[in-house]
Amino acid sequence: MDISVRPAVVKAEETLDPDDWSGIQTLSHQVIDDAVGYLRNVRERPVWQDMPDQVRAVFDAPLPKTPAPIADVYREVSATVMSYPMGNIHPRFWSWYMGSSNFTGALGDFLAAIQGSNLGGGNHAAALMDQQVVNWCKEMLGFPASASGTLVSGGSMANIIGLTVARNVKAGIDVREHGVAAIKKPLRFYGSDQLHSCHRKAMEALGLGNLALRRIATDADLRIDLAALRAAIAEDRAAGFQPACVIGTAGTVNTGAVDDLQGLAALAAEEGLWFHVDGCIGALIAIAPENAWRVAGIEYADSVALDPHKWLHAPFEVGCALVRDASAHRNTFAVTPEYLEMTSRGLASANWLHEYGLQTSRGFRALKVWMSLKEHGVLKFGRLIDKNIGQGHFLNDLIEAEPLLELVATTSINIVCYRYRPDGFSGERLKALNTEIMLRLQEEGTASISDTTVRGEHCLRVAVNNHRTRQEDLDLLVRETLALGSRIANGN
Ligand SMILES: *Cc1c(COP(=O)(O)O)cnc(C)c1O
């Protein structure tokens, strides 16, 4: 072909690949060396520190138009992002409820990004691994192999997946076609008054509304009261509602209470309700030999949400929804447009993974979970869960032994709710005192804990979901709480 008649396509055939491959190799080695040091020395650094103004200012910089050497870009990231973390990989981070990540998982995320595969589906190895990790999740919980599941961003999304299937199965009409307005008897969902806030968001997003989610009273240990649940269901039936789904919580976010899952499974079967378990905290206790009894019954659920980025310490994000009835799951989400038709051979000849959730493009979340499970084996993850639960009870006992400290809720697993309570302090003054203890622990970089309110009582809250925590760290927390409490109560 005469070269002079070819169309002029582009000026220069630019790509995003490095101009200097050996330079990027050297820098990458540096990044890895720094990352190893970062993790190895995490215990020596403060848990958290607030950012100086010049660091904050970096994040107001405008959109860059021209190039910068990658070594400079990395230096800036080191000095800003890497130097001012949230702190949840630190051994004394116990706020809210998170995992503490792990190096192998981070390598998994890196390799997944290098391959760059889209897990919307298709006939390739990453898609098979995604399904394998889902199968391993089923196995860990004692779910049947015929169940289906999907990896999602986290527990909130996993709960939405389960509750969406529940709504569609129990609606009595084709909700996908006709919408919630066509449902004849309004659906009712049930959960305890300790439910995580994501269920409210789910009810709102599903078009059922917050009021369709009845919060049932809890017993002295903050577990759902089955008699109260039964009464609410009967009352709703009599009033013309359609009881549709009960949500059991395996590990509440406030106190770690585990609902009676066997009792709930039996009740749901009797009443013809969908049984969903929010197991974001506690589903994986099923792999912990000393504590698995606490979540017995989870294997009877119609759907479960679990969170590998919590007790498997996978780097964020990865959650998992499991659904017993695989066809109900697929029928809730599958849409096959003309541009996604399957073929009998080739890349499009496998199951589309996007048919089990709301996303189309999906990240390769499985690799970080798969690599850590392979490296350590599931038995070790079970022992780590037992260790954290043991540490929760150890802290519970330390607090009980201190006259100036008070437990505010029963310790069930690895969440401890307590407060510093000197004579003469109550109500708002007591809350202000404990809030100040929490803030100083954070600001001094000693430990990160959070707070909550249980049955109207404000308290400090420690969630030991951390594979790096040692007993000495919990001793230190108690010592520091006492020291700060006494200082603040005396006006300093
Ligand atoms: C963490 C948590 C969630 C939400 O999970 P994310 O992974 O944060 O989206 C839901 N329920 C409970 C009980 C949780 O602890």
mmCIF file of C-alpha atoms in Angstrom, residues 95-293:
data_model
loop_
_atom_site.group_PDB
_atom_site.id
_atom_site.type_symbol
_atom_site.label_atom_id
_atom_site.label_comp_id
_atom_site.label_asym_id
_atom_site.label_seq_id
_atom_site.Cartn_x
_atom_site.Cartn_y
_atom_site.Cartn_z
ATOM 1 C CA SER A 95 -12.940 2.863 66.601
ATOM 2 C CA TRP A 96 -16.226 1.961 64.882
ATOM 3 C CA TYR A 97 -15.689 -1.356 63.155
ATOM 4 C CA MET A 98 -13.003 -1.999 60.582
ATOM 5 C CA GLY A 99 -10.386 -4.458 59.598
ATOM 6 C CA SER A 100 -6.681 -3.721 59.895
ATOM 7 C CA SER A 101 -5.620 -4.829 56.375
ATOM 8 C CA ASN A 102 -2.596 -6.966 55.564
ATOM 9 C CA PHE A 103 0.415 -6.848 53.276
ATOM 10 C CA THR A 104 -0.495 -9.854 51.150
ATOM 11 C CA GLY A 105 -3.939 -8.404 50.541
ATOM 12 C CA ALA A 106 -2.283 -5.172 49.428
ATOM 13 C CA LEU A 107 -0.140 -7.118 46.954
ATOM 14 C CA GLY A 108 -3.339 -8.740 45.717
ATOM 15 C CA ASP A 109 -4.904 -5.334 45.105
ATOM 16 C CA PHE A 110 -1.772 -4.238 43.271
ATOM 17 C CA LEU A 111 -1.698 -7.294 41.020
ATOM 18 C CA ALA A 112 -5.436 -7.038 40.376
ATOM 19 C CA ALA A 113 -4.908 -3.459 39.242
ATOM 20 C CA ILE A 114 -1.907 -4.434 37.094
ATOM 21 C CA GLN A 115 -4.026 -7.014 35.293
ATOM 22 C CA GLY A 116 -6.857 -4.503 35.280
ATOM 23 C CA SER A 117 -9.559 -7.080 34.564
ATOM 24 C CA ASN A 118 -13.209 -6.126 34.751
ATOM 25 C CA LEU A 119 -15.165 -8.653 36.790
ATOM 26 C CA GLY A 120 -18.480 -7.915 35.130
ATOM 27 C CA GLY A 121 -17.924 -11.458 33.940
ATOM 28 C CA GLY A 122 -16.509 -13.386 31.039
ATOM 29 C CA ASN A 123 -14.372 -16.432 30.427
ATOM 30 C CA HIS A 124 -11.120 -15.572 32.194
ATOM 31 C CA ALA A 125 -9.243 -16.676 35.298
ATOM 32 C CA ALA A 126 -10.112 -13.703 37.507
ATOM 33 C CA ALA A 127 -13.825 -14.366 36.991
ATOM 34 C CA LEU A 128 -13.349 -17.965 38.102
ATOM 35 C CA MET A 129 -11.428 -16.786 41.164
ATOM 36 C CA ASP A 130 -14.234 -14.351 42.025
ATOM 37 C CA GLN A 131 -16.654 -17.278 42.030
ATOM 38 C CA GLN A 132 -14.222 -19.409 44.004
ATOM 39 C CA VAL A 133 -13.990 -16.817 46.786
ATOM 40 C CA VAL A 134 -17.790 -16.679 46.896
ATOM 41 C CA ASN A 135 -17.785 -20.479 47.183
ATOM 42 C CA TRP A 136 -15.258 -20.287 50.005
ATOM 43 C CA CYS A 137 -17.520 -17.792 51.802
ATOM 44 C CA LYS A 138 -20.411 -20.270 51.497
ATOM 45 C CA GLU A 139 -18.196 -23.010 52.879
ATOM 46 C CA MET A 140 -17.044 -20.880 55.822
ATOM 47 C CA LEU A 141 -20.679 -20.243 56.800
ATOM 48 C CA GLY A 142 -21.995 -23.745 56.136
ATOM 49 C CA PHE A 143 -24.123 -22.557 53.215
ATOM 50 C CA PRO A 144 -25.094 -25.136 50.542
ATOM 51 C CA ALA A 145 -22.954 -25.276 47.402
ATOM 52 C CA SER A 146 -26.097 -24.600 45.343
ATOM 53 C CA ALA A 147 -26.443 -21.111 46.858
ATOM 54 C CA SER A 148 -25.252 -18.087 44.908
ATOM 55 C CA GLY A 149 -23.374 -15.007 45.941
ATOM 56 C CA THR A 150 -21.505 -11.957 44.814
ATOM 57 C CA LEU A 151 -18.606 -9.846 45.991
ATOM 58 C CA VAL A 152 -19.590 -6.214 46.487
ATOM 59 C CA SER A 153 -18.125 -3.035 47.940
ATOM 60 C CA GLY A 154 -18.937 -3.887 51.550
ATOM 61 C CA GLY A 155 -21.556 -4.905 54.044
ATOM 62 C CA SER A 156 -24.011 -2.120 53.262
ATOM 63 C CA MET A 157 -24.205 -3.165 49.633
ATOM 64 C CA ALA A 158 -24.317 -6.857 50.600
ATOM 65 C CA ASN A 159 -27.328 -6.131 52.819
ATOM 66 C CA ILE A 160 -29.043 -4.227 49.998
ATOM 67 C CA ILE A 161 -28.538 -7.232 47.710
ATOM 68 C CA GLY A 162 -30.152 -9.612 50.238
ATOM 69 C CA LEU A 163 -33.034 -7.278 51.069
ATOM 70 C CA THR A 164 -33.752 -6.610 47.391
ATOM 71 C CA VAL A 165 -34.110 -10.331 46.692
ATOM 72 C CA ALA A 166 -36.326 -10.627 49.798
ATOM 73 C CA ARG A 167 -38.576 -7.806 48.592
ATOM 74 C CA ASN A 168 -38.930 -9.246 45.087
ATOM 75 C CA VAL A 169 -39.636 -12.789 46.301
ATOM 76 C CA LYS A 170 -42.215 -11.677 48.892
ATOM 77 C CA ALA A 171 -43.923 -8.875 46.930
ATOM 78 C CA GLY A 172 -46.618 -11.131 45.415
ATOM 79 C CA ILE A 173 -46.297 -9.259 42.111
ATOM 80 C CA ASP A 174 -43.535 -8.669 39.562
ATOM 81 C CA VAL A 175 -41.871 -5.691 41.272
ATOM 82 C CA ARG A 176 -39.239 -5.386 38.576
ATOM 83 C CA GLU A 177 -41.917 -4.760 35.976
ATOM 84 C CA HIS A 178 -44.562 -2.906 37.949
ATOM 85 C CA GLY A 179 -42.724 -1.247 40.812
ATOM 86 C CA VAL A 180 -43.494 -1.070 44.519
ATOM 87 C CA ALA A 181 -46.664 0.976 43.983
ATOM 88 C CA ALA A 182 -48.331 -2.156 42.569
ATOM 89 C CA ILE A 183 -47.696 -4.238 45.711
ATOM 90 C CA LYS A 184 -51.159 -5.050 47.106
ATOM 91 C CA LYS A 185 -50.457 -5.465 50.813
ATOM 92 C CA PRO A 186 -47.665 -3.194 52.087
ATOM 93 C CA LEU A 187 -44.593 -5.247 52.997
ATOM 94 C CA ARG A 188 -43.149 -5.233 56.485
ATOM 95 C CA PHE A 189 -39.538 -6.005 57.401
ATOM 96 C CA TYR A 190 -38.353 -6.609 60.979
ATOM 97 C CA GLY A 191 -35.087 -6.279 62.844
ATOM 98 C CA SER A 192 -33.987 -5.353 66.340
ATOM 99 C CA ASP A 193 -33.681 -1.802 67.646
ATOM 100 C CA GLN A 194 -29.912 -2.355 67.320
ATOM 101 C CA LEU A 195 -29.957 -2.713 63.489
ATOM 102 C CA HIS A 196 -27.176 -1.047 61.542
ATOM 103 C CA SER A 197 -28.167 2.173 59.771
ATOM 104 C CA CYS A 198 -27.562 0.640 56.329
ATOM 105 C CA HIS A 199 -30.899 -1.209 56.615
ATOM 106 C CA ARG A 200 -32.762 2.048 56.837
ATOM 107 C CA LYS A 201 -30.951 3.287 53.736
ATOM 108 C CA ALA A 202 -31.813 -0.002 52.008
ATOM 109 C CA MET A 203 -35.516 0.321 52.843
ATOM 110 C CA GLU A 204 -35.515 3.865 51.519
ATOM 111 C CA ALA A 205 -33.671 2.924 48.316
ATOM 112 C CA LEU A 206 -35.981 -0.065 47.777
ATOM 113 C CA GLY A 207 -38.981 2.254 47.792
ATOM 114 C CA LEU A 208 -40.504 0.577 50.836
ATOM 115 C CA GLY A 209 -39.721 3.428 53.194
ATOM 116 C CA ASN A 210 -38.215 3.559 56.637
ATOM 117 C CA LEU A 211 -41.545 2.927 58.379
ATOM 118 C CA ALA A 212 -41.827 -0.469 56.676
ATOM 119 C CA LEU A 213 -38.882 -1.577 58.814
ATOM 120 C CA ARG A 214 -40.144 -2.292 62.312
ATOM 121 C CA ARG A 215 -37.570 -2.098 65.081
ATOM 122 C CA ILE A 216 -38.264 -4.795 67.641
ATOM 123 C CA ALA A 217 -37.329 -4.402 71.289
ATOM 124 C CA THR A 218 -34.246 -6.199 72.607
ATOM 125 C CA ASP A 219 -33.617 -8.210 75.761
ATOM 126 C CA ALA A 220 -31.187 -7.382 78.580
ATOM 127 C CA ASP A 221 -28.266 -8.446 76.359
ATOM 128 C CA LEU A 222 -29.506 -6.339 73.412
ATOM 129 C CA ARG A 223 -30.632 -9.350 71.351
ATOM 130 C CA ILE A 224 -33.924 -9.262 69.480
ATOM 131 C CA ASP A 225 -36.867 -10.273 71.683
ATOM 132 C CA LEU A 226 -38.541 -13.163 69.830
ATOM 133 C CA ALA A 227 -41.866 -12.838 71.674
ATOM 134 C CA ALA A 228 -42.039 -9.136 70.797
ATOM 135 C CA LEU A 229 -41.226 -10.034 67.190
ATOM 136 C CA ARG A 230 -44.011 -12.597 67.071
ATOM 137 C CA ALA A 231 -46.473 -10.089 68.501
ATOM 138 C CA ALA A 232 -45.475 -7.430 65.956
ATOM 139 C CA ILE A 233 -45.950 -9.864 63.077
ATOM 140 C CA ALA A 234 -49.428 -10.856 64.331
ATOM 141 C CA GLU A 235 -50.371 -7.221 64.821
ATOM 142 C CA ASP A 236 -49.227 -6.354 61.275
ATOM 143 C CA ARG A 237 -51.118 -9.256 59.707
ATOM 144 C CA ALA A 238 -54.296 -8.183 61.507
ATOM 145 C CA ALA A 239 -53.793 -4.629 60.247
ATOM 146 C CA GLY A 240 -53.518 -5.749 56.603
ATOM 147 C CA PHE A 241 -49.736 -5.660 56.148
ATOM 148 C CA GLN A 242 -47.676 -8.426 54.561
ATOM 149 C CA PRO A 243 -44.860 -9.530 56.905
ATOM 150 C CA ALA A 244 -42.035 -10.264 54.465
ATOM 151 C CA CYS A 245 -38.606 -10.480 56.024
ATOM 152 C CA VAL A 246 -36.827 -10.662 59.336
ATOM 153 C CA ILE A 247 -33.251 -9.414 59.641
ATOM 154 C CA GLY A 248 -31.155 -11.103 62.301
ATOM 155 C CA THR A 249 -27.920 -9.440 63.358
ATOM 156 C CA ALA A 250 -24.851 -11.556 64.063
ATOM 157 C CA GLY A 251 -22.900 -8.944 66.004
ATOM 158 C CA THR A 252 -24.561 -5.559 66.419
ATOM 159 C CA VAL A 253 -22.499 -2.498 65.755
ATOM 160 C CA ASN A 254 -23.240 -0.911 69.147
ATOM 161 C CA THR A 255 -22.335 -3.789 71.445
ATOM 162 C CA GLY A 256 -21.647 -6.932 69.392
ATOM 163 C CA ALA A 257 -24.865 -8.648 70.503
ATOM 164 C CA VAL A 258 -25.645 -11.762 68.471
ATOM 165 C CA ASP A 259 -29.342 -12.446 67.886
ATOM 166 C CA ASP A 260 -30.670 -15.975 68.456
ATOM 167 C CA LEU A 261 -30.252 -17.065 64.845
ATOM 168 C CA GLN A 262 -31.679 -20.561 65.383
ATOM 169 C CA GLY A 263 -34.764 -19.078 67.025
ATOM 170 C CA LEU A 264 -35.124 -16.547 64.207
ATOM 171 C CA ALA A 265 -34.718 -19.232 61.534
ATOM 172 C CA ALA A 266 -37.496 -21.296 63.126
ATOM 173 C CA LEU A 267 -39.759 -18.293 63.525
ATOM 174 C CA ALA A 268 -39.195 -17.159 59.928
ATOM 175 C CA ALA A 269 -39.998 -20.665 58.645
ATOM 176 C CA GLU A 270 -43.219 -20.802 60.708
ATOM 177 C CA GLU A 271 -44.340 -17.351 59.590
ATOM 178 C CA GLY A 272 -43.281 -17.727 55.954
ATOM 179 C CA LEU A 273 -40.786 -14.852 56.174
ATOM 180 C CA TRP A 274 -37.504 -14.358 54.356
ATOM 181 C CA PHE A 275 -34.650 -14.738 56.861
ATOM 182 C CA HIS A 276 -31.762 -12.373 56.209
ATOM 183 C CA VAL A 277 -28.701 -12.207 58.461
ATOM 184 C CA ASP A 278 -26.582 -9.092 58.761
ATOM 185 C CA GLY A 279 -23.325 -10.859 59.512
ATOM 186 C CA CYS A 280 -21.010 -7.955 58.648
ATOM 187 C CA ILE A 281 -19.383 -8.274 62.043
ATOM 188 C CA GLY A 282 -20.102 -11.800 63.160
ATOM 189 C CA ALA A 283 -20.840 -14.150 60.250
ATOM 190 C CA LEU A 284 -17.192 -15.184 60.114
ATOM 191 C CA ILE A 285 -17.290 -16.264 63.775
ATOM 192 C CA ALA A 286 -18.497 -19.470 62.109
ATOM 193 C CA ILE A 287 -14.808 -20.275 61.382
ATOM 194 C CA ALA A 288 -13.613 -19.602 64.962
ATOM 195 C CA PRO A 289 -13.518 -22.908 66.884
ATOM 196 C CA GLU A 290 -14.111 -21.508 70.385
ATOM 197 C CA ASN A 291 -16.928 -19.158 69.437
ATOM 198 C CA ALA A 292 -18.686 -20.646 66.403
ATOM 199 C CA TRP A 293 -21.586 -21.703 68.642
#
